[in-house]
XYZ file of C-alpha atoms in Angstrom:
238
model
C 66.932 130.701 81.072
C 69.309 133.606 81.437
C 72.895 133.230 82.628
C 71.898 134.844 85.906
C 69.118 132.258 86.364
C 71.627 129.449 85.749
C 73.972 130.877 88.345
C 71.141 131.059 90.854
C 70.108 127.450 90.162
C 73.620 126.051 90.587
C 73.983 124.112 93.870
C 76.106 125.804 96.479
C 79.094 123.878 97.790
C 79.163 123.341 101.520
C 82.095 125.105 103.174
C 85.076 122.856 103.841
C 85.154 121.456 107.354
C 87.737 123.028 109.611
C 90.219 120.188 110.343
C 90.705 121.576 113.849
C 86.988 121.507 114.633
C 87.174 118.442 116.868
C 84.448 116.772 118.944
C 83.905 117.109 122.673
C 85.276 113.885 124.149
C 85.203 114.887 127.806
C 82.395 112.427 128.592
C 84.046 109.345 127.094
C 85.396 106.553 129.280
C 88.936 105.629 128.208
C 90.324 102.178 128.916
C 94.037 101.449 128.775
C 95.029 97.830 128.177
C 98.516 97.386 129.546
C 97.814 100.220 131.929
C 100.298 98.930 134.484
C 103.236 99.267 132.062
C 105.219 102.505 131.667
C 103.512 103.806 128.512
C 100.000 102.797 129.483
C 100.361 104.057 133.014
C 101.701 107.386 131.777
C 98.849 107.867 129.311
C 96.294 106.917 131.962
C 97.786 109.444 134.364
C 97.809 112.302 131.839
C 94.283 111.690 130.569
C 92.850 111.293 134.059
C 94.646 114.423 135.243
C 93.024 116.268 132.331
C 89.605 115.188 133.585
C 88.975 112.068 131.509
C 87.382 109.017 133.148
C 90.038 106.288 132.881
C 90.055 102.557 133.593
C 93.342 100.683 133.390
C 93.388 97.016 132.503
C 95.797 94.223 133.287
C 95.754 90.448 133.111
C 95.611 90.586 136.909
C 92.791 92.771 138.287
C 94.557 93.211 141.632
C 97.620 94.603 139.900
C 95.462 97.028 137.911
C 93.654 98.217 141.025
C 96.952 98.809 142.837
C 98.289 100.844 139.914
C 95.035 102.812 139.704
C 95.206 103.685 143.400
C 98.756 104.891 142.903
C 97.730 107.129 139.985
C 94.743 108.716 141.721
C 92.585 111.223 139.792
C 89.662 108.789 139.864
C 91.425 106.089 137.843
C 89.944 102.613 138.273
C 91.582 99.229 137.742
C 90.118 96.011 136.328
C 91.105 92.943 134.383
C 91.504 93.475 130.641
C 88.083 92.109 129.704
C 86.191 94.309 132.176
C 88.285 97.313 131.161
C 87.353 96.741 127.515
C 83.644 96.253 128.227
C 83.288 99.376 130.373
C 85.170 101.750 128.071
C 84.095 103.763 125.036
C 87.642 104.139 123.731
C 90.322 101.533 124.429
C 94.035 102.301 124.129
C 96.198 99.245 123.497
C 99.544 99.698 125.254
C 100.568 96.087 125.817
C 104.053 94.721 125.006
C 104.443 93.759 121.351
C 105.184 90.156 122.312
C 101.687 89.757 123.748
C 99.844 92.034 121.333
C 98.221 89.436 119.088
C 97.208 86.988 121.812
C 95.792 89.747 124.028
C 93.604 91.225 121.289
C 92.438 87.849 119.995
C 91.241 86.959 123.498
C 89.341 90.259 123.782
C 87.669 90.248 120.362
C 84.132 90.064 121.758
C 84.789 92.512 124.603
C 86.183 95.065 122.144
C 83.388 94.718 119.584
C 81.844 98.095 118.810
C 84.653 99.973 120.555
C 87.023 102.589 119.190
C 90.450 100.990 119.625
C 93.636 103.069 119.636
C 96.753 100.979 119.070
C 100.009 102.579 120.273
C 102.208 99.474 120.171
C 105.619 99.672 118.496
C 107.003 96.366 117.152
C 110.716 96.657 117.962
C 113.708 94.411 118.314
C 116.909 95.147 120.200
C 120.476 93.979 119.713
C 123.966 95.320 120.455
C 123.475 97.995 117.785
C 120.332 99.306 119.473
C 116.633 99.337 118.589
C 115.322 98.356 115.173
C 111.848 98.076 113.656
C 110.071 94.769 113.124
C 107.454 94.364 110.392
C 104.482 92.177 111.318
C 102.965 89.927 108.706
C 99.922 92.225 108.540
C 102.168 95.251 107.918
C 102.022 96.933 111.328
C 100.749 96.434 114.853
C 97.710 98.563 114.012
C 96.882 96.488 110.949
C 97.273 93.336 113.020
C 94.793 94.807 115.492
C 92.352 95.595 112.677
C 92.638 92.025 111.368
C 92.051 90.542 114.817
C 89.196 92.903 115.727
C 86.797 92.987 112.763
C 84.004 94.305 114.979
C 86.039 97.251 116.292
C 87.061 100.597 114.791
C 90.845 100.556 114.923
C 93.062 103.632 114.862
C 96.739 104.167 115.654
C 98.240 106.940 117.820
C 100.412 107.830 120.834
C 103.504 105.989 119.507
C 106.181 108.628 120.083
C 105.593 109.650 123.684
C 108.198 109.368 126.410
C 106.912 107.222 129.270
C 109.338 109.076 131.563
C 107.760 112.445 130.758
C 104.220 111.093 130.865
C 104.684 109.754 134.388
C 106.560 112.755 135.809
C 104.104 114.799 137.940
C 106.522 117.718 137.920
C 106.013 118.235 134.177
C 102.851 120.201 133.415
C 102.948 120.057 129.596
C 104.094 117.395 127.112
C 105.578 119.293 124.161
C 104.720 117.022 121.239
C 102.373 116.208 118.393
C 100.577 112.874 118.159
C 100.281 111.313 114.714
C 96.834 109.722 114.381
C 95.970 107.182 111.686
C 92.659 105.564 110.834
C 90.081 104.741 108.216
C 87.171 106.912 109.378
C 87.465 110.662 109.842
C 85.142 110.716 112.849
C 87.244 108.108 114.664
C 90.493 109.909 113.887
C 89.057 113.194 115.120
C 87.939 111.583 118.375
C 91.494 110.403 118.996
C 92.905 113.794 118.002
C 90.579 115.410 120.515
C 91.687 112.988 123.240
C 95.322 113.835 122.548
C 94.450 117.517 122.749
C 93.084 117.057 126.262
C 96.673 116.662 127.487
C 98.337 120.086 127.916
C 101.011 120.733 125.276
C 99.866 117.858 123.079
C 98.124 118.002 119.709
C 96.679 115.245 117.538
C 97.480 115.434 113.811
C 95.926 113.260 111.097
C 98.711 111.231 109.474
C 96.987 108.903 107.016
C 95.234 105.566 106.905
C 96.250 102.404 108.727
C 98.316 101.199 105.780
C 100.771 103.954 106.708
C 101.104 102.853 110.326
C 104.313 100.833 109.891
C 106.595 103.811 109.324
C 104.982 105.690 112.221
C 105.550 102.741 114.548
C 109.071 102.247 113.189
C 110.118 105.841 113.835
C 110.315 105.024 117.535
C 113.552 103.145 116.839
C 115.037 106.408 115.529
C 113.783 108.362 118.540
C 115.412 105.826 120.860
C 118.711 106.480 119.077
C 118.185 110.243 119.455
C 117.440 109.865 123.144
C 120.494 107.741 123.811
C 122.869 110.082 121.994
C 121.532 113.330 123.443
C 120.310 112.085 126.846
C 116.848 113.383 125.938
C 113.169 112.401 125.799
C 112.541 113.423 122.205
C 109.094 113.890 120.684
C 107.789 115.171 117.355
C 106.350 118.427 116.061
C 104.683 118.671 112.641
C 105.360 122.097 111.133
C 103.121 124.370 109.044
C 99.801 122.834 110.187
Protein backbone atom coordinates (compact mmCIF):
# COMPACT_ATOMS: atom_id res chain seq x y z
CA UNK A 1 0.00 0.00 0.00
CA UNK A 2 1.37 3.38 -0.95
CA UNK A 3 1.55 6.31 1.45
CA UNK A 4 -1.27 7.96 -0.46
CA UNK A 5 -3.44 4.84 -0.01
CA UNK A 6 -2.74 4.90 3.74
CA UNK A 7 -3.77 8.53 3.95
CA UNK A 8 -6.99 7.76 2.12
CA UNK A 9 -7.77 4.82 4.44
CA UNK A 10 -7.23 6.82 7.63
CA UNK A 11 -10.54 7.60 9.39
CA UNK A 12 -11.58 11.21 9.25
CA UNK A 13 -12.17 12.97 12.56
CA UNK A 14 -15.59 14.48 13.01
CA UNK A 15 -15.47 18.26 13.30
CA UNK A 16 -15.58 19.55 16.87
CA UNK A 17 -19.05 20.51 18.02
CA UNK A 18 -19.65 24.23 18.25
CA UNK A 19 -20.16 24.88 22.00
CA UNK A 20 -22.70 27.58 21.14
CA UNK A 21 -24.79 25.24 19.01
CA UNK A 22 -27.56 24.83 21.58
CA UNK A 23 -30.88 22.97 21.31
CA UNK A 24 -34.29 24.49 20.69
CA UNK A 25 -35.98 24.49 24.10
CA UNK A 26 -38.96 26.66 23.22
CA UNK A 27 -41.39 23.73 23.55
CA UNK A 28 -40.31 22.62 27.02
CA UNK A 29 -42.52 23.16 30.06
CA UNK A 30 -40.51 24.72 32.90
CA UNK A 31 -41.58 24.26 36.50
CA UNK A 32 -40.27 26.48 39.28
CA UNK A 33 -40.39 25.04 42.79
CA UNK A 34 -40.42 27.95 45.19
CA UNK A 35 -42.00 30.02 42.47
CA UNK A 36 -43.70 32.32 44.96
CA UNK A 37 -40.36 33.48 46.43
CA UNK A 38 -38.37 36.40 44.98
CA UNK A 39 -35.85 34.38 42.95
CA UNK A 40 -38.30 31.79 41.69
CA UNK A 41 -40.94 34.34 40.86
CA UNK A 42 -38.42 36.45 38.97
CA UNK A 43 -37.17 33.51 36.92
CA UNK A 44 -40.73 32.42 36.16
CA UNK A 45 -41.60 35.92 34.98
CA UNK A 46 -38.56 36.24 32.70
CA UNK A 47 -38.92 32.80 31.13
CA UNK A 48 -42.65 33.19 30.58
CA UNK A 49 -42.16 36.65 29.10
CA UNK A 50 -39.67 35.09 26.68
CA UNK A 51 -42.36 32.66 25.53
CA UNK A 52 -41.62 29.63 27.69
CA UNK A 53 -44.52 27.66 29.21
CA UNK A 54 -44.05 28.03 32.98
CA UNK A 55 -45.71 26.44 36.00
CA UNK A 56 -44.83 27.73 39.46
CA UNK A 57 -45.05 25.45 42.45
CA UNK A 58 -45.63 26.10 46.12
CA UNK A 59 -46.54 24.03 49.15
CA UNK A 60 -49.92 25.76 48.93
CA UNK A 61 -51.58 25.52 45.49
CA UNK A 62 -53.76 28.57 46.16
CA UNK A 63 -50.70 30.68 46.84
CA UNK A 64 -49.06 29.46 43.63
CA UNK A 65 -52.16 30.23 41.58
CA UNK A 66 -52.37 33.75 43.03
CA UNK A 67 -48.72 34.40 42.19
CA UNK A 68 -49.20 32.99 38.69
CA UNK A 69 -52.16 35.28 38.06
CA UNK A 70 -50.06 38.23 39.17
CA UNK A 71 -47.24 37.29 36.78
CA UNK A 72 -49.45 36.78 33.73
CA UNK A 73 -47.84 35.63 30.45
CA UNK A 74 -49.68 32.31 30.69
CA UNK A 75 -47.98 31.23 33.93
CA UNK A 76 -49.88 28.57 35.86
CA UNK A 77 -49.75 27.74 39.57
CA UNK A 78 -49.94 24.36 41.32
CA UNK A 79 -48.70 22.58 44.39
CA UNK A 80 -45.09 21.40 44.22
CA UNK A 81 -45.92 17.80 43.32
CA UNK A 82 -48.20 18.73 40.41
CA UNK A 83 -45.68 21.32 39.22
CA UNK A 84 -42.96 18.66 39.16
CA UNK A 85 -45.11 16.08 37.37
CA UNK A 86 -46.27 18.44 34.62
CA UNK A 87 -42.87 19.95 33.82
CA UNK A 88 -40.03 18.81 31.58
CA UNK A 89 -37.44 20.94 33.37
CA UNK A 90 -37.79 21.84 37.05
CA UNK A 91 -35.93 24.76 38.62
CA UNK A 92 -35.41 24.43 42.37
CA UNK A 93 -35.59 27.89 43.96
CA UNK A 94 -36.72 27.01 47.48
CA UNK A 95 -35.08 28.43 50.64
CA UNK A 96 -31.97 26.51 51.67
CA UNK A 97 -33.55 25.62 55.01
CA UNK A 98 -36.23 23.57 53.27
CA UNK A 99 -34.15 22.30 50.36
CA UNK A 100 -33.49 18.75 51.52
CA UNK A 101 -36.96 18.02 52.88
CA UNK A 102 -38.68 19.47 49.80
CA UNK A 103 -36.66 17.39 47.34
CA UNK A 104 -36.89 14.20 49.39
CA UNK A 105 -40.69 14.51 49.38
CA UNK A 106 -40.72 14.99 45.59
CA UNK A 107 -38.32 12.19 44.64
CA UNK A 108 -40.93 10.21 42.70
CA UNK A 109 -42.52 13.27 41.09
CA UNK A 110 -39.11 14.45 39.86
CA UNK A 111 -37.98 11.07 38.51
CA UNK A 112 -36.93 11.36 34.88
CA UNK A 113 -36.91 15.16 35.00
CA UNK A 114 -34.09 17.58 34.29
CA UNK A 115 -33.64 19.41 37.60
CA UNK A 116 -31.88 22.78 37.79
CA UNK A 117 -30.80 23.67 41.32
CA UNK A 118 -30.21 27.40 41.94
CA UNK A 119 -30.16 27.32 45.74
CA UNK A 120 -27.36 29.09 47.60
CA UNK A 121 -26.57 27.74 51.10
CA UNK A 122 -25.82 30.93 53.04
CA UNK A 123 -25.65 32.08 56.61
CA UNK A 124 -25.92 35.63 57.89
CA UNK A 125 -24.48 37.36 60.94
CA UNK A 126 -23.47 40.91 61.90
CA UNK A 127 -20.54 40.70 59.47
CA UNK A 128 -22.84 39.91 56.55
CA UNK A 129 -23.43 36.86 54.35
CA UNK A 130 -21.17 33.82 54.40
CA UNK A 131 -21.20 30.48 52.59
CA UNK A 132 -22.31 27.24 54.22
CA UNK A 133 -20.98 23.88 53.03
CA UNK A 134 -23.52 21.05 53.04
CA UNK A 135 -22.40 17.58 53.98
CA UNK A 136 -22.74 16.51 50.34
CA UNK A 137 -20.51 19.40 49.21
CA UNK A 138 -23.12 21.75 47.75
CA UNK A 139 -26.85 22.22 47.38
CA UNK A 140 -26.64 20.75 43.87
CA UNK A 141 -24.82 17.66 45.08
CA UNK A 142 -27.39 17.27 47.85
CA UNK A 143 -30.09 17.40 45.18
CA UNK A 144 -28.29 14.75 43.13
CA UNK A 145 -28.02 12.49 46.19
CA UNK A 146 -31.70 12.91 47.02
CA UNK A 147 -32.91 12.51 43.43
CA UNK A 148 -31.16 9.45 41.97
CA UNK A 149 -33.79 9.16 39.24
CA UNK A 150 -33.38 12.76 38.05
CA UNK A 151 -30.74 14.53 35.96
CA UNK A 152 -29.45 17.28 38.21
CA UNK A 153 -27.72 20.44 37.03
CA UNK A 154 -26.90 23.72 38.76
CA UNK A 155 -27.48 27.24 37.39
CA UNK A 156 -29.09 30.67 37.92
CA UNK A 157 -27.28 31.31 41.24
CA UNK A 158 -26.06 34.87 40.68
CA UNK A 159 -29.18 36.65 39.48
CA UNK A 160 -30.70 39.65 41.22
CA UNK A 161 -34.31 38.94 42.18
CA UNK A 162 -34.91 42.71 42.10
CA UNK A 163 -33.85 42.95 38.45
CA UNK A 164 -35.64 39.76 37.46
CA UNK A 165 -38.96 41.04 38.79
CA UNK A 166 -38.68 44.60 37.46
CA UNK A 167 -40.91 44.89 34.35
CA UNK A 168 -39.18 48.13 33.41
CA UNK A 169 -35.91 46.29 32.72
CA UNK A 170 -35.87 44.68 29.27
CA UNK A 171 -32.49 42.90 29.47
CA UNK A 172 -30.61 41.19 32.31
CA UNK A 173 -26.92 41.86 31.67
CA UNK A 174 -25.28 38.71 33.03
CA UNK A 175 -23.87 35.28 32.32
CA UNK A 176 -25.26 32.16 33.96
CA UNK A 177 -22.75 29.53 35.07
CA UNK A 178 -24.19 26.08 34.33
CA UNK A 179 -22.83 22.89 35.90
CA UNK A 180 -23.76 19.28 35.26
CA UNK A 181 -22.63 15.78 34.43
CA UNK A 182 -24.14 15.36 30.95
CA UNK A 183 -23.40 17.73 28.09
CA UNK A 184 -26.91 17.49 26.66
CA UNK A 185 -28.46 18.49 29.99
CA UNK A 186 -26.06 21.40 30.45
CA UNK A 187 -26.77 22.64 26.94
CA UNK A 188 -30.52 22.52 27.57
CA UNK A 189 -30.07 24.75 30.61
CA UNK A 190 -27.72 27.06 28.70
CA UNK A 191 -30.36 27.39 26.01
CA UNK A 192 -33.04 28.20 28.60
CA UNK A 193 -30.83 30.93 30.06
CA UNK A 194 -30.31 32.30 26.57
CA UNK A 195 -34.06 32.72 26.11
CA UNK A 196 -33.91 35.66 28.54
CA UNK A 197 -32.72 38.83 26.75
CA UNK A 198 -29.20 39.85 27.81
CA UNK A 199 -28.49 36.52 29.48
CA UNK A 200 -26.11 33.78 28.36
CA UNK A 201 -25.50 30.30 29.75
CA UNK A 202 -21.85 29.24 30.10
CA UNK A 203 -20.63 25.73 30.96
CA UNK A 204 -18.72 25.92 34.25
CA UNK A 205 -17.84 22.34 35.13
CA UNK A 206 -19.32 19.30 36.80
CA UNK A 207 -21.44 19.23 39.94
CA UNK A 208 -18.40 18.72 42.15
CA UNK A 209 -17.53 22.34 41.36
CA UNK A 210 -20.92 23.69 42.43
CA UNK A 211 -19.90 24.75 45.95
CA UNK A 212 -17.72 27.66 44.89
CA UNK A 213 -20.36 28.83 42.40
CA UNK A 214 -23.03 28.79 45.10
CA UNK A 215 -20.65 30.43 47.59
CA UNK A 216 -19.83 33.34 45.29
CA UNK A 217 -23.26 34.78 46.04
CA UNK A 218 -21.97 35.81 49.47
CA UNK A 219 -19.34 37.96 47.72
CA UNK A 220 -21.93 39.47 45.38
CA UNK A 221 -24.08 40.40 48.37
CA UNK A 222 -21.09 42.28 49.80
CA UNK A 223 -20.58 44.03 46.44
CA UNK A 224 -24.22 45.01 46.28
CA UNK A 225 -24.27 46.42 49.79
CA UNK A 226 -21.12 48.49 49.31
CA UNK A 227 -22.00 49.89 45.89
CA UNK A 228 -25.81 49.95 46.15
CA UNK A 229 -25.94 47.71 43.07
CA UNK A 230 -27.46 44.50 41.70
CA UNK A 231 -24.23 42.91 40.53
CA UNK A 232 -24.03 39.97 38.13
CA UNK A 233 -21.22 38.15 36.35
CA UNK A 234 -19.70 38.20 32.88
CA UNK A 235 -17.23 35.54 31.73
CA UNK A 236 -14.69 37.10 29.37
CA UNK A 237 -13.04 35.70 26.23
CA UNK A 238 -15.71 33.05 25.51
